[in-house]
Amino acid sequence: MESERLVCAIQSPDEAGLVARVTGVLQRHGGNIVENGEYVDPDGHQFFMRTVVEGIEDVDLLTRVLETELPDAADIRVAPLRRKRVLLLATKEPHCLGDLLIRAAFDDLPMEICGVLANHETLGELTESFSIPFTCIPHAELSREAHEEAVRSAIDAHAPDLLVMAKYMRILSPEFVGAYRNRILNIHHSFLPAFIGANPYRQAWERGVKIIGATAHFASEDLDEGPIIAQDVAPVSHHHSPKDMARLGRDVEKRVLARALRLVLEERVMVTGNKTVVFE
Amino acid sequence: MESERLVCAIQSPDEAGLVARVTGVLQRHGGNIVENGEYVDPDGHQFFMRTVVEGIEDVDLLTRVLETELPDAADIRVAPLRRKRVLLLATKEPHCLGDLLIRAAFDDLPMEICGVLANHETLGELTESFSIPFTCIPHAELSREAHEEAVRSAIDAHAPDLLVMAKYMRILSPEFVGAYRNRILNIHHSFLPAFIGANPYRQAWERGVKIIGATAHFASEDLDEGPIIAQDVAPVSHHHSPKDMARLGRDVEKRVLARALRLVLEERVMVTGNKTVVFE
Amino acid sequence: MESERLVCAIQSPDEAGLVARVTGVLQRHGGNIVENGEYVDPDGHQFFMRTVVEGIEDVDLLTRVLETELPDAADIRVAPLRRKRVLLLATKEPHCLGDLLIRAAFDDLPMEICGVLANHETLGELTESFSIPFTCIPHAELSREAHEEAVRSAIDAHAPDLLVMAKYMRILSPEFVGAYRNRILNIHHSFLPAFIGANPYRQAWERGVKIIGATAHFASEDLDEGPIIAQDVAPVSHHHSPKDMARLGRDVEKRVLARALRLVLEERVMVTGNKTVVFE
Amino acid sequence: MESERLVCAIQSPDEAGLVARVTGVLQRHGGNIVENGEYVDPDGHQFFMRTVVEGIEDVDLLTRVLETELPDAADIRVAPLRRKRVLLLATKEPHCLGDLLIRAAFDDLPMEICGVLANHETLGELTESFSIPFTCIPHAELSREAHEEAVRSAIDAHAPDLLVMAKYMRILSPEFVGAYRNRILNIHHSFLPAFIGANPYRQAWERGVKIIGATAHFASEDLDEGPIIAQDVAPVSHHHSPKDMARLGRDVEKRVLARALRLVLEERVMVTGNKTVVFE
């Protein structure tokens, strides 16, 4: 049997010899490096390293040894590279949800979808046709606080590793976001920071843009301003009405969200300040 | 000898039968349609038509006949499809200017560059190596008004069909822009409306964007907010420093400006409000 | 109630006045042109025109009048712009099929999927979860001829307007293709004509390509050589294994097939020789 | 003064601990790793590593120490990261040559162009306007062998680090290519292996492709089949004539060649078999 792989994700103030120290530790403990990436922030003098290693089994021991070898201020995370439990949040639009359901069903992404949680019934049938539990918590008769509390309870009951807002059209409170920091993926219907607000494709059309795009990012207290994971674009012309742009935009959203989710599931994304370092 | 082609550019309130009326006129006057494009704005009920015709020589007659056949409110422009006289405005950056000089020298674009006008001496040698007149009007010892007046006199002396701001880093007054309405192309170092202001690539880097872009547009009173002609993008990652992003951005700017300029030189761009209709 | 729109698709040897004649006919019969596109092949002197018109109801009358006005050699097709009945052919891979099932279920494409026909059982559950009839005709114990005959009978029973090979991994006989000329869409796992044959992503990886792509086309007697409708690409690097390339390739295939299908469903694609003219 | 940076490029049969050994050596000799990339070929069990280090000055000593630490079969190259001397080969087309001349003149690429060598006079004026020596060796009255010998003498006289075929339309002999192995960049007017031969854009047009591309690669004995460094594409439609496609193709060629050249100048490209590993 192939032994489990570990991912070591390290952030540290930069100093000479960090790569040598980390790889030395791994070698002395019998690890074989399968993938390795480093990066030094030109500004912040911050060092980033992501290493996938096989042949080492004791996560705690490896963590402790790395803590001994590396600067005190280093942030060291060692974890097995495993399929993750993902909970999807949705509202009415099927394009992102449907794409992720099919990818999960046919094992295209290393995840198990433990449930779909929505504030409308619209997507229940689609979800259940994939034998995934669907929970609807309508917001209509609840205060914002009460609704979010109900949602949080439902989420906590699933104990997911990751939340994906697959076009979930509710604003999350800072407390909610803080409780799942860097574990909530969102897809934004536009380039950031352009065309913030309602009807972004209408705005884009009125401005006569020749390119539209979408941004997948971690949710932050400022909902649409969290660390960007992936972006993509599609060309448009005057022939495209706001409705056409929205349709093309959905296709871009769908593929950007799937790409970002893959990167996060494979533990390739490290967050620093309001940015990401992505080891592709 | 091949006879000259005419371009008919028509904007009109939409009503039934406009295409039939225009093409009927062209046929009755012995014209053969070489290219044809129409578009109806879904919102404004505005009709746009661009037709390239050969076999008709009398521009004034054709214009008058079309005026008779079409609604009173129609805007009708008929002109021979000719090489245009273009004046380039520049400051210190060579990438756009150099690209256009080479394209003109080897006849890649249907234009004659009648001169380069700059507020710094930096690009004089490059310009003159292509045997193009270079005029430097430094702004250092002049008031904004006096400088712009000197620039306008120099421009008027060239009587250009078109002005191209090939990274000309001066803000134009509303009067200047008004005098050359829809005849000044500008290239903007970012997507509109994102990252307005100084150091856009620094801003993009700080935001951690995964895509950068550039926008070619007609200059308007709000300099960076004029009708967009062309946009393009390049992918970036955390590996790219602000300096790398600026370098990649220059390559995008260079190709977007050349593309937009070709569209304008071939009379493919019609302006409506703050947008363009581009018949590609 | 909004009246039905008609699409007029015309191919004809080029001669002066064709646009005027067609639009004149439409105007005299009370039609309002909603969309219009023309194109003249620089080589073949062939004229192409696609017009969407509203306000005319009698398809046969309009066809006859156009036949009278246009050259004898003209190919004139007038048809209502309607949702089409589409039959999907598949084998084991779910990515294209799943994407089309979701698009159909949520009305993203103007079609009704009348059934899925496969030579393996793999995709039966997925198909039926969308309440679409699934027919499996295994090829294992049948001769090639007998299998194709069974498939053709099943297809004919559905009377589809269009067949889509959503990764159907069987070669069609020339007779089959001839019977559904320009009504079978196929998606090819590579750029045409590169990397023909088995294991295209392995071949691409061995060649060290930096870009992979996919091609949607009409099936022809030479299966992978029919008229191209749409193509797209994705960047790759040495980091991508043949398996990674295949995964990225699936995403490209999925979106190219959906794009091509939309163009065909909206009657935007005209075939000429082994090429297409696409009125976007 | 900032000390010179060294690039260590290592290829070796893979075994455990290689990264640790290399980085250990660099640390013990006082080096600070500025950039680092590794890659293991999934097939060939070949290990690749590129490290940029500062603080070490003795190239020979570092090479010898690495040879001691690494497997005997390892290929180890240590060299200062310096501006390179580049000789350009051209024929008549100005787009790639002009772009590189401007980039060199304004320091956009870390190179010095030591000369341009052509088999036609066409580009002499352009070259000399940048104060670069231009040598024309017409092939008309020489045998293939005699012409190539004259070209090789002229090249050797410049002692370039790198040769760039900026649309040089002569076939090189295997001996020539062998003498400058992996030091000759070529730009190919198409995707490899598609549309090999004359008139590639005509072929692409006849096939009705919707995307065209260009490939920058190292020249090999099979001229158009050497290791690929970079590729890019541009969308086309039926509107584009073969001439339009050739024009768009030139723009793609220009930018792909500049990108590939930058990668090679920055020592980011390692060749393995007929492929490249590119550390971006």
Tab-separated table of C-alpha atoms in Angstrom, chain B residues 15-135:
chain	number	residue	atom	x	y	z
B	15	GLU	CA	-37.279	51.476	-37.449
B	16	ALA	CA	-38.361	48.734	-39.826
B	17	GLY	CA	-36.646	48.479	-43.199
B	18	LEU	CA	-33.463	50.461	-42.554
B	19	VAL	CA	-31.132	47.763	-43.902
B	20	ALA	CA	-33.271	47.367	-47.005
B	21	ARG	CA	-33.296	51.122	-47.587
B	22	VAL	CA	-29.519	51.539	-47.236
B	23	THR	CA	-28.627	48.525	-49.343
B	24	GLY	CA	-31.255	49.533	-51.908
B	25	VAL	CA	-29.625	52.956	-52.281
B	26	LEU	CA	-26.202	51.381	-52.685
B	27	GLN	CA	-27.440	48.945	-55.295
B	28	ARG	CA	-29.254	51.609	-57.337
B	29	HIS	CA	-26.058	53.692	-57.440
B	30	GLY	CA	-23.985	50.795	-58.736
B	31	GLY	CA	-22.279	49.966	-55.490
B	32	ASN	CA	-21.119	46.502	-54.559
B	33	ILE	CA	-21.159	45.774	-50.829
B	34	VAL	CA	-17.829	44.326	-49.740
B	35	GLU	CA	-18.439	44.222	-46.005
B	36	ASN	CA	-21.561	44.852	-44.035
B	37	GLY	CA	-22.447	44.892	-40.371
B	38	GLU	CA	-25.517	45.971	-38.472
B	39	TYR	CA	-26.404	46.121	-34.821
B	40	VAL	CA	-29.415	47.237	-32.827
B	41	ASP	CA	-28.856	48.386	-29.282
B	42	PRO	CA	-31.290	46.338	-27.109
B	43	ASP	CA	-31.815	49.285	-24.808
B	44	GLY	CA	-31.656	52.468	-26.740
B	45	HIS	CA	-33.478	51.263	-29.843
B	46	GLN	CA	-30.581	52.691	-31.748
B	47	PHE	CA	-29.586	51.202	-35.100
B	48	PHE	CA	-25.946	50.991	-36.252
B	49	MET	CA	-24.717	50.016	-39.688
B	50	ARG	CA	-21.282	49.946	-41.263
B	51	THR	CA	-20.997	49.163	-44.939
B	52	VAL	CA	-17.929	49.081	-47.151
B	53	VAL	CA	-18.874	49.578	-50.773
B	54	GLU	CA	-16.977	49.742	-54.025
B	55	GLY	CA	-18.040	51.113	-57.373
B	56	ILE	CA	-19.452	54.406	-56.062
B	57	GLU	CA	-17.317	57.521	-56.305
B	58	ASP	CA	-19.425	60.517	-55.411
B	59	VAL	CA	-19.313	60.792	-51.619
B	60	ASP	CA	-21.511	63.887	-51.442
B	61	LEU	CA	-24.189	62.486	-53.676
B	62	LEU	CA	-24.320	59.226	-51.750
B	63	THR	CA	-24.534	61.114	-48.474
B	64	ARG	CA	-27.421	63.238	-49.714
B	65	VAL	CA	-29.364	60.260	-51.033
B	66	LEU	CA	-28.935	58.394	-47.767
B	67	GLU	CA	-30.106	61.482	-45.856
B	68	THR	CA	-33.257	61.508	-47.955
B	69	GLU	CA	-33.986	57.820	-47.379
B	70	LEU	CA	-33.189	57.606	-43.684
B	71	PRO	CA	-34.841	59.150	-40.604
B	72	ASP	CA	-34.054	62.798	-39.931
B	73	ALA	CA	-32.306	61.908	-36.710
B	74	ALA	CA	-29.880	59.568	-38.470
B	75	ASP	CA	-26.168	60.329	-38.267
B	76	ILE	CA	-24.681	59.455	-41.666
B	77	ARG	CA	-20.979	59.489	-42.420
B	78	VAL	CA	-19.626	58.477	-45.801
B	79	ALA	CA	-15.879	58.629	-46.397
B	80	PRO	CA	-13.238	56.975	-48.550
B	81	LEU	CA	-11.332	54.174	-46.789
B	82	ARG	CA	-7.904	55.809	-46.842
B	83	ARG	CA	-4.621	55.708	-45.009
B	84	LYS	CA	-4.834	58.177	-42.169
B	85	ARG	CA	-2.400	60.765	-40.877
B	86	VAL	CA	-1.601	59.949	-37.274
B	87	LEU	CA	0.231	62.047	-34.740
B	88	LEU	CA	1.722	60.224	-31.765
B	89	LEU	CA	2.032	61.755	-28.309
B	90	ALA	CA	4.576	60.250	-25.945
B	91	THR	CA	6.579	60.876	-22.815
B	92	LYS	CA	9.424	58.503	-21.857
B	93	GLU	CA	8.226	54.933	-22.282
B	94	PRO	CA	9.227	53.370	-25.603
B	95	HIS	CA	7.136	50.208	-25.813
B	96	CYS	CA	3.999	51.532	-27.507
B	97	LEU	CA	5.785	54.163	-29.565
B	98	GLY	CA	8.437	51.746	-30.834
B	99	ASP	CA	5.844	49.174	-31.791
B	100	LEU	CA	3.823	51.703	-33.782
B	101	LEU	CA	6.919	53.132	-35.496
B	102	ILE	CA	7.924	49.681	-36.740
B	103	ARG	CA	4.385	48.820	-37.818
B	104	ALA	CA	4.180	52.062	-39.779
B	105	ALA	CA	7.644	51.640	-41.301
B	106	PHE	CA	6.758	48.215	-42.641
B	107	ASP	CA	3.202	49.051	-43.612
B	108	ASP	CA	1.491	46.836	-41.079
B	109	LEU	CA	-1.108	49.512	-40.312
B	110	PRO	CA	-2.892	51.736	-42.846
B	111	MET	CA	-1.435	54.997	-41.550
B	112	GLU	CA	1.268	57.547	-42.040
B	113	ILE	CA	2.857	58.818	-38.842
B	114	CYS	CA	3.203	62.539	-39.449
B	115	GLY	CA	5.127	63.208	-36.264
B	116	VAL	CA	5.832	62.405	-32.626
B	117	LEU	CA	5.251	65.013	-30.010
B	118	ALA	CA	6.652	64.539	-26.506
B	119	ASN	CA	7.186	66.398	-23.258
B	120	HIS	CA	10.605	64.757	-22.759
B	121	GLU	CA	13.604	64.288	-25.055
B	122	THR	CA	13.951	60.570	-24.210
B	123	LEU	CA	12.309	59.168	-27.313
B	124	GLY	CA	13.740	61.614	-29.844
B	125	GLU	CA	16.531	59.401	-31.068
B	126	LEU	CA	14.229	56.387	-31.501
B	127	THR	CA	11.717	58.493	-33.428
B	128	GLU	CA	14.250	60.132	-35.695
B	129	SER	CA	15.887	56.802	-36.523
B	130	PHE	CA	12.623	56.121	-38.357
B	131	SER	CA	12.880	59.493	-40.163
B	132	ILE	CA	9.797	60.790	-38.367
B	133	PRO	CA	9.802	64.411	-37.130
B	134	PHE	CA	10.106	64.656	-33.346
B	135	THR	CA	8.934	67.693	-31.450
